[in-house]
Each structure stands twice: as C-alpha cells, then as structure tokens.
PDB file of C-alpha atoms in Angstrom:
ATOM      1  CA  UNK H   1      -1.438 -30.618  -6.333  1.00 67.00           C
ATOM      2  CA  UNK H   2      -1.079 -29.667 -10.115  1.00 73.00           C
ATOM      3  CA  UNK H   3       0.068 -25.724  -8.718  1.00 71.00           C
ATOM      4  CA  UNK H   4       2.458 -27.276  -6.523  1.00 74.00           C
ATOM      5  CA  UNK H   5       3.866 -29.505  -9.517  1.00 77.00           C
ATOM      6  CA  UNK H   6       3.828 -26.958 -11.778  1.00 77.00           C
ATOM      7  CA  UNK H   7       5.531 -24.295  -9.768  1.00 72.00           C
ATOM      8  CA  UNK H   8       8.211 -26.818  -9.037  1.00 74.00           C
ATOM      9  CA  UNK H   9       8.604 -27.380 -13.145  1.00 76.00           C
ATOM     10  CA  UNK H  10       8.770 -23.334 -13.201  1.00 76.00           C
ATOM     11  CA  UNK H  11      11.444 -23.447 -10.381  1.00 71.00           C
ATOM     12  CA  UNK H  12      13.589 -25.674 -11.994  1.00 73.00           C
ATOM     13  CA  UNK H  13      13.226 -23.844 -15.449  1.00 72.00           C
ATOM     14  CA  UNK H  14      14.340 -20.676 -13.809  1.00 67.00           C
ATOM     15  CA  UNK H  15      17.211 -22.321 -11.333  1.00 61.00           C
ATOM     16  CA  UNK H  16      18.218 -23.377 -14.896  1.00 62.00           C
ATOM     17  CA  UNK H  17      18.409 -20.308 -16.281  1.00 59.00           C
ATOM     18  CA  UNK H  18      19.763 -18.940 -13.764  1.00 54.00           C
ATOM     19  CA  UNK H  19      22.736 -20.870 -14.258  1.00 54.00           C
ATOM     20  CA  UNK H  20      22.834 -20.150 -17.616  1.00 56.00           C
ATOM     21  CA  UNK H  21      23.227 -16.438 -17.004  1.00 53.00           C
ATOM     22  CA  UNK H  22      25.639 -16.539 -13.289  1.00 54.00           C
ATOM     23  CA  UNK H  23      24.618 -12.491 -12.974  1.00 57.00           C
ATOM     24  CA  UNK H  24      21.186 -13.360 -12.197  1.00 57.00           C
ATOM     25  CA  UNK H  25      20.435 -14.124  -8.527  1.00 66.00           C
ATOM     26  CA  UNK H  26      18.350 -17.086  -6.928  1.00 67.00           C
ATOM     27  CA  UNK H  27      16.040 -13.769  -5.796  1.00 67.00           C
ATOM     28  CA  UNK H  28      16.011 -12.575  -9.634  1.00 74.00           C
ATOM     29  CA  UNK H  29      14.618 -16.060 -10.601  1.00 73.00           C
ATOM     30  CA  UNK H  30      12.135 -15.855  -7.338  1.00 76.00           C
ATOM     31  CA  UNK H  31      10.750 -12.602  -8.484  1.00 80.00           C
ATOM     32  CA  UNK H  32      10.342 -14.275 -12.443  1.00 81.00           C
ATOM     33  CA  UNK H  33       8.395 -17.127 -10.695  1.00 82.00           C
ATOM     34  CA  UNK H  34       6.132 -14.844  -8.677  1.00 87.00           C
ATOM     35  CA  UNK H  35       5.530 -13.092 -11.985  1.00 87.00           C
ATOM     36  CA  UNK H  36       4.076 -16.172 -13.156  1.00 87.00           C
ATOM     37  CA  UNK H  37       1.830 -17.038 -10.435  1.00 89.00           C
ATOM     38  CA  UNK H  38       0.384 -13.165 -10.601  1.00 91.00           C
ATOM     39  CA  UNK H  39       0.167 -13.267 -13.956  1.00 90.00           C
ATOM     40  CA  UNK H  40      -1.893 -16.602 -13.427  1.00 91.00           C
ATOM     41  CA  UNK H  41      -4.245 -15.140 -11.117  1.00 92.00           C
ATOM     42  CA  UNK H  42      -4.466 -12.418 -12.761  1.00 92.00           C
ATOM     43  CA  UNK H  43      -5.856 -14.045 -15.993  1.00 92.00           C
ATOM     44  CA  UNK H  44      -8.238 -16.500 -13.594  1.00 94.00           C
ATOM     45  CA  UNK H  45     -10.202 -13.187 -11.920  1.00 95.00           C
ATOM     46  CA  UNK H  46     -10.005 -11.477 -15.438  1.00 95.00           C
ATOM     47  CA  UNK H  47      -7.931  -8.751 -13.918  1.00 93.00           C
ATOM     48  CA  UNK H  48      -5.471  -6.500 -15.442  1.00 91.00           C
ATOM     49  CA  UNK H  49      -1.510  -6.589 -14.313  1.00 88.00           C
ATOM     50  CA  UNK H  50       0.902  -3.314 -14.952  1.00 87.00           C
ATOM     51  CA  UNK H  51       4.646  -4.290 -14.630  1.00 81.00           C
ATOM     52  CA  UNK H  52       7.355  -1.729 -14.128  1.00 78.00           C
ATOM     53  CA  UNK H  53      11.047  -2.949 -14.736  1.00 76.00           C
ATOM     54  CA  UNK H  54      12.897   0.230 -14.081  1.00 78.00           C
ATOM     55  CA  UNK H  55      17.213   0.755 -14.525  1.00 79.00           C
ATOM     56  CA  UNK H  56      18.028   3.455 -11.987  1.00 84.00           C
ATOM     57  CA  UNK H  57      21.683   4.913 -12.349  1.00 86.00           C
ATOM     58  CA  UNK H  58      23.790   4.652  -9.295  1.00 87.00           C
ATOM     59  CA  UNK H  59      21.170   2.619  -7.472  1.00 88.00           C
ATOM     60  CA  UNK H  60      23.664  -0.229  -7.260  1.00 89.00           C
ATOM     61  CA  UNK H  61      25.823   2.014  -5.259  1.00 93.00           C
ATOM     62  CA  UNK H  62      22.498   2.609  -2.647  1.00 92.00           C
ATOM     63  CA  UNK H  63      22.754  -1.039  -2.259  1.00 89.00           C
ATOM     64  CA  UNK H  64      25.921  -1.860  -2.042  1.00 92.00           C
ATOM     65  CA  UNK H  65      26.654   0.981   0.943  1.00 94.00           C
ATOM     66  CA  UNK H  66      23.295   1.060   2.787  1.00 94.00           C
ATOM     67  CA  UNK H  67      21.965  -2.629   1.964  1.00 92.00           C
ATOM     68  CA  UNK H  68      19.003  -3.618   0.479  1.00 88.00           C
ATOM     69  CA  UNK H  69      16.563  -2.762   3.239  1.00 92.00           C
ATOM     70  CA  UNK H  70      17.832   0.901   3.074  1.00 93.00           C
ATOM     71  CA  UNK H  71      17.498   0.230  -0.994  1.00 90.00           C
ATOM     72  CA  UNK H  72      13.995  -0.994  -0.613  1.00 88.00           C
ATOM     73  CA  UNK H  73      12.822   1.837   1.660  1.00 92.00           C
ATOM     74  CA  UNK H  74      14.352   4.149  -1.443  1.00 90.00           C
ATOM     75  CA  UNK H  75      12.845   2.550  -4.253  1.00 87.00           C
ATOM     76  CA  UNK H  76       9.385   3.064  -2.337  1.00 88.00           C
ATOM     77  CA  UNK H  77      10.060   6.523  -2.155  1.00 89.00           C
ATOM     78  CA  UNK H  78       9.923   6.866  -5.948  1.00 82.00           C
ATOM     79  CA  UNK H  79       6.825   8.900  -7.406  1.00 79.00           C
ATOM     80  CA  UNK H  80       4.125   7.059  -8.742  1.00 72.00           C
ATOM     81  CA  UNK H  81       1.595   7.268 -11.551  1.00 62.00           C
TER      82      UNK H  81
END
C-alpha cells in the first residue's frame, strides 16, 4: 500500500512538471517514473543500473514519417556495448 501511495505522490510530481515544461509528454513523465521504480529495485537487490539518454539527429524526422513503432524497431537496431 505504501508503493502504491508513493508512486501516486511521484505521478503527481511528474504530471506537475510536466506542465511546467508543455514539451514534455505524459510518456516522457511515464518513462521518469519507471526510472524511479528501477532505480528502487535496483538499490533493494543491490544491483547495478546503466542509463543511456541518447540525442540522435534527424530521429525526429523517423518518427514523425514512419511512427513510433517503425522508430522503436530503429532505435533497437542501434549497436550496443
């Protein structure tokens, strides 16, 4: 019950931001919320978490003409470590 609580406090502080900054989408503020819970787990098993945050020229344009599936299937396409 105290997750559920507390996620719905970290909801509302990233709706808020959200607002605060209109460029930012509901699925931006999703992804900064999932980022919390992983980074929660990740400190309760005493694992390790790498985060990439990546700014691809033109990759707006993939979006914008092919969708975001089509962008999704690109971005998974990108070489790895």
């Amino acid at each position: 019950m105290a997750l559920a609580i507390e996620n719905a406090m970290k909801y509302e502080q990233a709706e808020s931001s959200r607002l605060r900054l209109p460029h930012w989408s509901s699925q931006c503020a999703l992804a900064i919320l999932q980022l919390d819970r992983e980074l929660a787990r990740c400190k309760r098993d005493d694992k390790t978490l790498t985060v990439m945050i990546a700014d691809l020229d033109g990759f707006k344009q993939i979006n914008d003409r092919f969708g975001h599936l089509e962008g999704n299937r690109v971005l998974r396409l990108l070489p790895t470590p």
